[in-house]
mmCIF file of C-alpha atoms in Angstrom:
data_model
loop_
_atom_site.group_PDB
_atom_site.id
_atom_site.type_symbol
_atom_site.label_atom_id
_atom_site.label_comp_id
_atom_site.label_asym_id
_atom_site.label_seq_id
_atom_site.Cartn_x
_atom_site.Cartn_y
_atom_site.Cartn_z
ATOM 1 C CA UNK A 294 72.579 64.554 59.334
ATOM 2 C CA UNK A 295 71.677 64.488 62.689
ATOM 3 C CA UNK A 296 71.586 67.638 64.664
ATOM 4 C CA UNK A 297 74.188 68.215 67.711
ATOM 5 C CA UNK A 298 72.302 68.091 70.913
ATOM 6 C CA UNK A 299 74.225 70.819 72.284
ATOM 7 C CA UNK A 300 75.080 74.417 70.585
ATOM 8 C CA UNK A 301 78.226 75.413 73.381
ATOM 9 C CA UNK A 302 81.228 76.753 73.348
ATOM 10 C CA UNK A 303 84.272 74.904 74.664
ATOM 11 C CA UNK A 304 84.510 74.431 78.499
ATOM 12 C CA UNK A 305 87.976 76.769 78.388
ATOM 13 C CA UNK A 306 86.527 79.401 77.020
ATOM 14 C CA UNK A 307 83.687 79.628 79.717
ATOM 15 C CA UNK A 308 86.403 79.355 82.299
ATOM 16 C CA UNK A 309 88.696 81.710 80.610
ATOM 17 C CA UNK A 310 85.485 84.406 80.465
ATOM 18 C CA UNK A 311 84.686 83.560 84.474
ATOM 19 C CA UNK A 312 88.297 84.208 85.291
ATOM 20 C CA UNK A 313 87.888 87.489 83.136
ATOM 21 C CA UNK A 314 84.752 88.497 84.860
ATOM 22 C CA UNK A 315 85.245 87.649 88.391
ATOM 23 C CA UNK A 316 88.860 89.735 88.348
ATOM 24 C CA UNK A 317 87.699 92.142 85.770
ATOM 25 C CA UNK A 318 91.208 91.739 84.223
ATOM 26 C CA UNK A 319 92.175 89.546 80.934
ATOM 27 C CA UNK A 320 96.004 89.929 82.214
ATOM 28 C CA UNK A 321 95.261 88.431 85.624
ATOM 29 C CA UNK A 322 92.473 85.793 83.859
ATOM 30 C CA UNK A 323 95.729 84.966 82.427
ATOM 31 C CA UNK A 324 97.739 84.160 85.092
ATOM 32 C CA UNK A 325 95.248 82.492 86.965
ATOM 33 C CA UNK A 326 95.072 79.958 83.931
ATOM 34 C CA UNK A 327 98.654 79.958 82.898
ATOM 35 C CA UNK A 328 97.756 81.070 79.250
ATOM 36 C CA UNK A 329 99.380 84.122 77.772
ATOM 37 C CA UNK A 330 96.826 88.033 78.165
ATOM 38 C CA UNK A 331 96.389 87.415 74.248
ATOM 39 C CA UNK A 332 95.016 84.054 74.381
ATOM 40 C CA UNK A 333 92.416 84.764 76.922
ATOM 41 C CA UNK A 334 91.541 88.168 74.974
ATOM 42 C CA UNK A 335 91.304 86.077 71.741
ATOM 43 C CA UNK A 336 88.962 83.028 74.122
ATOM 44 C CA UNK A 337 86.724 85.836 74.864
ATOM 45 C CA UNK A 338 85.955 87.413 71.431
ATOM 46 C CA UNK A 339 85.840 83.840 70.483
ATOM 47 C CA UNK A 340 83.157 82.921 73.029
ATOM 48 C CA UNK A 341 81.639 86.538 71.988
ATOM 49 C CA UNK A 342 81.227 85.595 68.785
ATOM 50 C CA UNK A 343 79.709 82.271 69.548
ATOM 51 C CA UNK A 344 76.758 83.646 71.632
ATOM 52 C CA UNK A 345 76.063 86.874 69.336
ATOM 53 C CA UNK A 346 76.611 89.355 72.489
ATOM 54 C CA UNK A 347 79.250 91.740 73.705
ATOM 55 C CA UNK A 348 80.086 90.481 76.910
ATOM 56 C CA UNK A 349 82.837 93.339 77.982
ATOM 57 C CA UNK A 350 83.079 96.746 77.723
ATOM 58 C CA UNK A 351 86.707 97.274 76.631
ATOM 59 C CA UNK A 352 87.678 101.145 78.442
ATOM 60 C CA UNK A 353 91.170 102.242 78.740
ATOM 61 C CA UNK A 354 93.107 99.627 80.810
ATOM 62 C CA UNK A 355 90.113 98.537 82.155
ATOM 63 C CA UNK A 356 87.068 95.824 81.753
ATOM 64 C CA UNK A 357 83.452 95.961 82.759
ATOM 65 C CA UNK A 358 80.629 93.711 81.964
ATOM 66 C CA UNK A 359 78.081 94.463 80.029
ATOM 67 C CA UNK A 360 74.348 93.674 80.819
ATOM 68 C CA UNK A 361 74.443 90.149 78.612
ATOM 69 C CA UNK A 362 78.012 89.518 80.540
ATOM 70 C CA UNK A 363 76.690 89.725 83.468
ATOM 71 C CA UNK A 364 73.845 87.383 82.514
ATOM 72 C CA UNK A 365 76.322 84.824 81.166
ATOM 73 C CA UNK A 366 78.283 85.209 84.238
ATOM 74 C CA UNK A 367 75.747 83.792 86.459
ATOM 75 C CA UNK A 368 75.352 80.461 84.239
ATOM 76 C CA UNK A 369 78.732 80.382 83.869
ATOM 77 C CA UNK A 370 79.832 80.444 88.107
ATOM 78 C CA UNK A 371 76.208 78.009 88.194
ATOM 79 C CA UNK A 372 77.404 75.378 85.639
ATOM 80 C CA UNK A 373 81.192 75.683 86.623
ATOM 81 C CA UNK A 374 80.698 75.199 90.165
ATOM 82 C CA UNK A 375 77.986 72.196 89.613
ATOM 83 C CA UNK A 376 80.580 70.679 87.296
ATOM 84 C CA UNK A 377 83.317 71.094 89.696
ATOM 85 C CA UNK A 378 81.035 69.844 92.604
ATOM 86 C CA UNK A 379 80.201 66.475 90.791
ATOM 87 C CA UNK A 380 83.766 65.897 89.737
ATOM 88 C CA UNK A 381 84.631 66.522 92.874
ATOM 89 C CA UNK A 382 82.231 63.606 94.374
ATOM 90 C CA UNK A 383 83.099 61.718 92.107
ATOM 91 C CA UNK A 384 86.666 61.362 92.936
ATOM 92 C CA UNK A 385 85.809 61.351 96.511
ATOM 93 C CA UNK A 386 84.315 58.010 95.710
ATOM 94 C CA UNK A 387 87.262 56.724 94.728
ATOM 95 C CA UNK A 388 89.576 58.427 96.964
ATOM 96 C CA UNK A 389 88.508 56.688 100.427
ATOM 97 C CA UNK A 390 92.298 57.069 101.436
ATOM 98 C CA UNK A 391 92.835 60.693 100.832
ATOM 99 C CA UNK A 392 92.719 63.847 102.633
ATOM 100 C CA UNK A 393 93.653 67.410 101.921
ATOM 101 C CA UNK A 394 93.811 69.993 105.049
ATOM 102 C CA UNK A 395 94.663 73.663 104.211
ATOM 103 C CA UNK A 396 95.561 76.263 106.834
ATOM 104 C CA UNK A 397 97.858 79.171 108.028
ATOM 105 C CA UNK A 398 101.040 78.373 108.414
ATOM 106 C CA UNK A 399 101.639 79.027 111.786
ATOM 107 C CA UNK A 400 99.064 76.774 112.789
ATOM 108 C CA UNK A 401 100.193 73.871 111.224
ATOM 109 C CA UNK A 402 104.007 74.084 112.459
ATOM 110 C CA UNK A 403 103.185 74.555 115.931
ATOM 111 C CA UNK A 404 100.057 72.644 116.484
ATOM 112 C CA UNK A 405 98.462 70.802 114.130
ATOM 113 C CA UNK A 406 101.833 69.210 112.529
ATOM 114 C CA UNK A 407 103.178 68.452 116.165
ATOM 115 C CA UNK A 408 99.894 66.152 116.773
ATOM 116 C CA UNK A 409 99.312 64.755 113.597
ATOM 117 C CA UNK A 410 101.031 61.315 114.180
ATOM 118 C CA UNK A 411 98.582 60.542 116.891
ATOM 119 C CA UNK A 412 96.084 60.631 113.848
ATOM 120 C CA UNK A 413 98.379 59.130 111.911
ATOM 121 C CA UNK A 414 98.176 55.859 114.654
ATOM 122 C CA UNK A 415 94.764 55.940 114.586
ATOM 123 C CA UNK A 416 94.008 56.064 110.875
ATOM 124 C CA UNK A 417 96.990 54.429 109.472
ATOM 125 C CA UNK A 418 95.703 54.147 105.733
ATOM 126 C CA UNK A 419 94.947 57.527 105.772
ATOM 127 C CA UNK A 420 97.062 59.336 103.469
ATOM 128 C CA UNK A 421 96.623 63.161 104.940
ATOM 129 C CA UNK A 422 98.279 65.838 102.826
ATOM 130 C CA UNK A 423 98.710 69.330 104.400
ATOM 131 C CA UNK A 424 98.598 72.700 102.604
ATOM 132 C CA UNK A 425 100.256 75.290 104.599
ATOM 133 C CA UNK A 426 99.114 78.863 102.914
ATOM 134 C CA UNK A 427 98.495 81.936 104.364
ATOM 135 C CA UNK A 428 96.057 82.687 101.589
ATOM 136 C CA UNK A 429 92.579 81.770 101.668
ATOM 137 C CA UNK A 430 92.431 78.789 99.169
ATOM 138 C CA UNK A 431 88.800 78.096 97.030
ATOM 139 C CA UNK A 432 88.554 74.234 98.394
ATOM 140 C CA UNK A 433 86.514 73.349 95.613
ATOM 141 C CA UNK A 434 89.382 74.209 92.722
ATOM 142 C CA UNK A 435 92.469 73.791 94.575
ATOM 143 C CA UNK A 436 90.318 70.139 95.300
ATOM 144 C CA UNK A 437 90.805 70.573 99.458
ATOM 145 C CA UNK A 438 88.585 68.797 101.692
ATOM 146 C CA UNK A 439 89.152 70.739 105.049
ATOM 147 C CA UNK A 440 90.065 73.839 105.861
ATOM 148 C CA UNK A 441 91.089 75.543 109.166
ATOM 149 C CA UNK A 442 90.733 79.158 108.838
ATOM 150 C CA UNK A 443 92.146 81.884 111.366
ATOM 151 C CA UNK A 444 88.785 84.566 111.181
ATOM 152 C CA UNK A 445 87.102 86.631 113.254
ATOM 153 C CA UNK A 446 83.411 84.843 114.689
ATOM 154 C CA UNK A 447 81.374 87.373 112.942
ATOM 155 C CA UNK A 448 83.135 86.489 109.855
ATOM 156 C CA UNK A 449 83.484 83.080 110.045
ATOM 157 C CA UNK A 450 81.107 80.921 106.966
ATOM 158 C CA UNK A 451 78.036 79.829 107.180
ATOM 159 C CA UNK A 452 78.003 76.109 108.610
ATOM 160 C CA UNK A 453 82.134 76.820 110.193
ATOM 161 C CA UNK A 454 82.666 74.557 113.157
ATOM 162 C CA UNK A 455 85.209 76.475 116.400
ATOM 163 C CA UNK A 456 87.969 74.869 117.268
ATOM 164 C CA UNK A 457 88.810 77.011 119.658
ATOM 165 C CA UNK A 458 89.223 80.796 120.799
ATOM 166 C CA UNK A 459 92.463 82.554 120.996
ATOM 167 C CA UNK A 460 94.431 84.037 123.937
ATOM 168 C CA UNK A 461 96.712 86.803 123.727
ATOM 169 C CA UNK A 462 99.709 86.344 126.404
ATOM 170 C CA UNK A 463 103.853 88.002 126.110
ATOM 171 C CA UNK A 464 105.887 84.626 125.899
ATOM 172 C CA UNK A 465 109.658 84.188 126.085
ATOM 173 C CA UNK A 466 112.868 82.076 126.218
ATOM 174 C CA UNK A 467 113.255 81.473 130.463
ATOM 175 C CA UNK A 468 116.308 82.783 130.297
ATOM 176 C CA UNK A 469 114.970 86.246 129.698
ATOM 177 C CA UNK A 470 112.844 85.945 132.537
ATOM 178 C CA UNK A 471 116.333 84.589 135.019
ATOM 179 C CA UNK A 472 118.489 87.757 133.326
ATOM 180 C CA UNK A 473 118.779 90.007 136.655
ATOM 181 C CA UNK A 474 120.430 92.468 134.667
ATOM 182 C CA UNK A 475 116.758 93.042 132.967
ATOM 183 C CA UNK A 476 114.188 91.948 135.265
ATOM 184 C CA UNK A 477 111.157 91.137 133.429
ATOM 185 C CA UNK A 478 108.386 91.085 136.167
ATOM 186 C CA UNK A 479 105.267 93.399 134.580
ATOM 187 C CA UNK A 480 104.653 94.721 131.366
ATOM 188 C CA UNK A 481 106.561 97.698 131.972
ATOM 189 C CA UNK A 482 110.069 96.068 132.008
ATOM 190 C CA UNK A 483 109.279 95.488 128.106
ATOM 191 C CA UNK A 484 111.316 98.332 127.606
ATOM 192 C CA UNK A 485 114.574 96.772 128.515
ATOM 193 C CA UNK A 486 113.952 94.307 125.929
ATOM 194 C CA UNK A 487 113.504 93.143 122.262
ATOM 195 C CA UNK A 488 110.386 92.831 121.136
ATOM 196 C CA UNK A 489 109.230 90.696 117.965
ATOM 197 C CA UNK A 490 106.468 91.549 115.764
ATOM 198 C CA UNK A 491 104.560 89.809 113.349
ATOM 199 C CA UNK A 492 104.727 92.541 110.078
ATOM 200 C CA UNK A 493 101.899 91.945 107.498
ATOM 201 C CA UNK A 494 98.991 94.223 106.122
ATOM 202 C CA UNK A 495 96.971 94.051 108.722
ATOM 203 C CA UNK A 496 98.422 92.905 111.909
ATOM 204 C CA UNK A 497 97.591 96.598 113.038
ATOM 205 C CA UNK A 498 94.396 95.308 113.467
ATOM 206 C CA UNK A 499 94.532 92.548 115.306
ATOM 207 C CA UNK A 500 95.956 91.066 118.925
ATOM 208 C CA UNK A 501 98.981 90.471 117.111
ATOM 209 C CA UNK A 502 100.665 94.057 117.283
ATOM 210 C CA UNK A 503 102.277 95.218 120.528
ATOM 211 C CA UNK A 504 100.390 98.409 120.310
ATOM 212 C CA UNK A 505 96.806 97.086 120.558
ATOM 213 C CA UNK A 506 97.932 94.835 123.335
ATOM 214 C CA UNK A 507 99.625 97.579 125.533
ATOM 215 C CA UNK A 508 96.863 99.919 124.807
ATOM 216 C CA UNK A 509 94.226 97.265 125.850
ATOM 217 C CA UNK A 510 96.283 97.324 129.298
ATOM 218 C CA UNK A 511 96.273 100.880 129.907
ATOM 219 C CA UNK A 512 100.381 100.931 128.806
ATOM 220 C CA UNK A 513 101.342 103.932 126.428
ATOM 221 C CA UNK A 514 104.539 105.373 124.888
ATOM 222 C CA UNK A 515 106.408 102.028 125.909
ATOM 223 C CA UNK A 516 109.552 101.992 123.547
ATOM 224 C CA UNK A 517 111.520 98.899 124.079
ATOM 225 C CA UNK A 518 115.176 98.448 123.795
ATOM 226 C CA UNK A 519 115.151 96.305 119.867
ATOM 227 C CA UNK A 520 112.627 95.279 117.824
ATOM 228 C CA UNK A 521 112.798 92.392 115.541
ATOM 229 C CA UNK A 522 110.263 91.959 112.441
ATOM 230 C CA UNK A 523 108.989 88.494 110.797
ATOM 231 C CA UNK A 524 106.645 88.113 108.369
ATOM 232 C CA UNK A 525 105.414 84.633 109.467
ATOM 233 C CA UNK A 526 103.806 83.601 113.032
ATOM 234 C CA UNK A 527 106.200 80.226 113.375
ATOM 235 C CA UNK A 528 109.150 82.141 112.700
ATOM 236 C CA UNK A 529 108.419 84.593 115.065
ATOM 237 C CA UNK A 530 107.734 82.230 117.943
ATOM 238 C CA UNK A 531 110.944 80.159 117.286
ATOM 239 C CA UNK A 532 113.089 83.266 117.467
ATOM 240 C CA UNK A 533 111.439 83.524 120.570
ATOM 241 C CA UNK A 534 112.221 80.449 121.791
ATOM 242 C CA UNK A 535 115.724 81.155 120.579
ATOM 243 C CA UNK A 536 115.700 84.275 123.038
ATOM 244 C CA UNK A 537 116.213 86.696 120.791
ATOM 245 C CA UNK A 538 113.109 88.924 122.446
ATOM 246 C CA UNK A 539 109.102 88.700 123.746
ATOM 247 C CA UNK A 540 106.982 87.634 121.189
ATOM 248 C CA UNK A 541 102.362 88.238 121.242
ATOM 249 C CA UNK A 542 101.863 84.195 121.836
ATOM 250 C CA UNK A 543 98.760 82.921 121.111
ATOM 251 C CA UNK A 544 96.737 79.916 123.081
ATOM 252 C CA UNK A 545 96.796 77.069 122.487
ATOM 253 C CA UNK A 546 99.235 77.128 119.821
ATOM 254 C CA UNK A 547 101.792 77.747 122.135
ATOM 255 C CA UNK A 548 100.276 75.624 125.300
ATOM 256 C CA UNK A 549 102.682 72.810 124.600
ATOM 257 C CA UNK A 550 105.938 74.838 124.323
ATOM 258 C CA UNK A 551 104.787 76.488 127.761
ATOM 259 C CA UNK A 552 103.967 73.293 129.281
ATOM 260 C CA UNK A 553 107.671 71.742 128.028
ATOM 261 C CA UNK A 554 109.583 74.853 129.477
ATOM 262 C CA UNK A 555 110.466 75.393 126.369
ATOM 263 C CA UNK A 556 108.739 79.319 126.574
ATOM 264 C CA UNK A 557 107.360 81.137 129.763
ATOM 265 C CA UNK A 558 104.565 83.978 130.347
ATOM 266 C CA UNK A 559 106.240 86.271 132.352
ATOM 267 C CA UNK A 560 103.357 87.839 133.609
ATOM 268 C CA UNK A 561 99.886 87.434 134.681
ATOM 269 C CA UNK A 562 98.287 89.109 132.067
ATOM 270 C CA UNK A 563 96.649 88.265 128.478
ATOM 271 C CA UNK A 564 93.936 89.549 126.089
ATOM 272 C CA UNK A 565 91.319 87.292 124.779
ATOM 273 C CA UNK A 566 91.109 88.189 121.645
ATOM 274 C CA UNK A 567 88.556 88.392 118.651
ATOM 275 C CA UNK A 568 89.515 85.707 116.119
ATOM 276 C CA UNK A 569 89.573 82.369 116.750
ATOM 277 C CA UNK A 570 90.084 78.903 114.248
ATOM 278 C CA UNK A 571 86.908 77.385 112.422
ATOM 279 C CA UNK A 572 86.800 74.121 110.538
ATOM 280 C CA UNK A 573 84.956 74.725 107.032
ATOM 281 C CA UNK A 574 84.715 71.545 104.843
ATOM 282 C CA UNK A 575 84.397 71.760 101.010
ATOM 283 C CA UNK A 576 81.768 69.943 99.246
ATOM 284 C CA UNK A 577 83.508 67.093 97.962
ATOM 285 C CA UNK A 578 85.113 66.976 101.640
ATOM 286 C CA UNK A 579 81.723 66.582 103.323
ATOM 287 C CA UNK A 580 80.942 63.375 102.182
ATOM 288 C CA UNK A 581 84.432 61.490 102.995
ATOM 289 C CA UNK A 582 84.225 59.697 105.946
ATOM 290 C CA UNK A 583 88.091 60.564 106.072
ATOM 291 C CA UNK A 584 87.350 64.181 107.217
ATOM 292 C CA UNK A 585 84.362 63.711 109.372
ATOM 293 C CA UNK A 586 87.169 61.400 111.755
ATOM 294 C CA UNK A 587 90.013 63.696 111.409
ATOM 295 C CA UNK A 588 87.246 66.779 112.310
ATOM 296 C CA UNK A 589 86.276 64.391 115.275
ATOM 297 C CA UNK A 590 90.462 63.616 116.313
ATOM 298 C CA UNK A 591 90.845 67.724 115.848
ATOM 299 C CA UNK A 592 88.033 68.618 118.591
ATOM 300 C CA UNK A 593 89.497 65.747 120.772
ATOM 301 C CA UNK A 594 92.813 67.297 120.637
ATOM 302 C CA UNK A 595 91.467 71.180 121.135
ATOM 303 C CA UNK A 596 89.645 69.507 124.296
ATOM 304 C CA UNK A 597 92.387 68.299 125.342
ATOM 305 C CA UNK A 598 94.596 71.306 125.363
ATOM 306 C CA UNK A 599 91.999 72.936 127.370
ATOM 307 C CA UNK A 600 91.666 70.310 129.673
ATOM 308 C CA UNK A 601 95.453 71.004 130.294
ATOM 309 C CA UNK A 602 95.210 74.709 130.421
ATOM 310 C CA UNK A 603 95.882 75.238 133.957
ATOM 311 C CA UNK A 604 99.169 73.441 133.339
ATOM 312 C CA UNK A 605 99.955 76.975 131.099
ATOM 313 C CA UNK A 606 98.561 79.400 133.891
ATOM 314 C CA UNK A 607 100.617 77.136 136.508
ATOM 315 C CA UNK A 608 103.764 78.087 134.344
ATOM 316 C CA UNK A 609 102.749 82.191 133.772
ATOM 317 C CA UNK A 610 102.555 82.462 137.602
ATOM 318 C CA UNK A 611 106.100 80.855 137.601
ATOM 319 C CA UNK A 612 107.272 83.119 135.536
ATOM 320 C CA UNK A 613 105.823 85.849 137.727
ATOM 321 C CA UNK A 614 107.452 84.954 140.580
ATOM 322 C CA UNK A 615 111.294 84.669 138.915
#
């Protein structure tokens, strides 16, 4: 009898112990693979048991590798991701039609979604699929071929292309701004009105919280008439454009509804702030032809916008002058 050319365990089971080792966690291996705790805990003594090692160190409610897992961890992430990077060329081959964009959600309702028939007319056999998630997505699994990622520069991946920078300006309905009753002429007359915030973990830190922005403009101990609280950028702005209160805007994703009327800057003042939006394309995604002209129609269209910038400042002096 001829001898098997290969001695390895099943391909699940090595993806069962990666999940395992990268979370440290058979319960959230688990969920991460839709099988049940036990049947990851039972793929692991399995795979255990095939190679001759202890790969974990089983403590109370807790994991840690041992010295062999670690080992096996690094061929396992090696022959996983070149296995997952030649599948994923491989259907790229055969996909000439498809593309798969992932980004925050606020960026694809207000500017990217708004735009995308123009690509649309110029790529009509295209078929473009967008993934609106605020969490960072692994492009190679979740088989994405572009992403547009909301980061600060310093942070931004190796080989990330800018789209653009961001600008931090107070925008509101124009109604707000035309309400005598509560003149809204300088930063100070905040107070006599609701202001929206964006509330996640970690909008403290950024441009996006009223208190960085006042502080950045010398403005302390400002406590406005309302406050309103979303938990999503889009939903913010279109209460804003409802007039329910001043939302944090950020250019250019709301250039267009500035340039329509459809919000105003009421005054003359904005922060640039630190992040800014960065094109990073997956392996699979870099060899589509697909994405390289969709990456091309994207820096068109950020050109664009700042071509028609002084359009937006034209409209925050308006509002100034109300």
């Amino acid at each position: 009898m001829a001898r098997k050319r290969y001695d390895l365990p099943p391909l699940g089971f090595v993806q069962g112990f990666e999940a395992a080792a990268r979370t440290l966690s058979f319960t959230r291996a688990a969920d991460e693979l839709a099988l049940t705790q036990s049947a990851v805990s039972r793929q692991i003594k399995t795979l255990e048991d095939h190679l001759g090692v202890t790969l974990f160190e089983r403590r109370h409610r807790a994991l840690a590798l041992t010295e062999d897992g670690r080992a096996f961890q690094r061929i396992a992430i090696d022959v996983l991701d070149r296995l997952q990077g030649g599948i994923n060329q491989m259907r790229a081959r055969h996909a000439d039609n498809q593309l798969a964009v992932t980004t925050v959600s606020g960026f694809a309702s207000l500017w990217l979604i708004p735009r995308l028939k123009r690509f649309t007319r110029l790529h009509p056999h295209v078929d473009v699929r967008i993934v609106a998630n605020d969490r960072i997505l692994d492009l190679e699994r979740s088989q994405i071929d572009l992403a547009i990622r909301y980061t600060k520069t310093v942070r931004a991946p190796l080989g990330a292309e800018r789209l653009f920078a961001e600008d931090i300006l107070p925008v509101c309905h124009p109604s707000l701004v035309a309400d005598a009753a509560a003149p809204l002429r300088q930063p100070q007359d905040l107070a006599r009105h609701t202001l929206l915030h964006l509330d996640y973990h970690g909008a403290s830190r950024t441009w996006f919280d009223w208190d960085t922005w006042m502080t950045a403009l010398g403005i302390e101990d400002l406590k406005p008439a309302g406050t309103l609280r979303f938990s999503r950028y889009d939903q913010m702005i279109q209460a804003a454009m409802d007039g329910q209160g001043v939302a944090l805007g950020v250019s250019p994703l709301i250039n267009e509804a500035i340039r329509s009327g459809t919000l105003v800057a009421p005054f003359d003042r904005q922060v640039d702030g630190p992040h800014g939006y960065y094109l990073i394309r997956s392996m699979a995604g870099a060899a589509k032809p697909q994405v390289a002209a969709f990456v091309a129609w994207l820096h068109e269209e950020a050109a664009d916008d700042l071509i028609a910038e002084p359009l937006a400042e034209l409209a925050i002096l308006q509002g100034a002058m109300v």
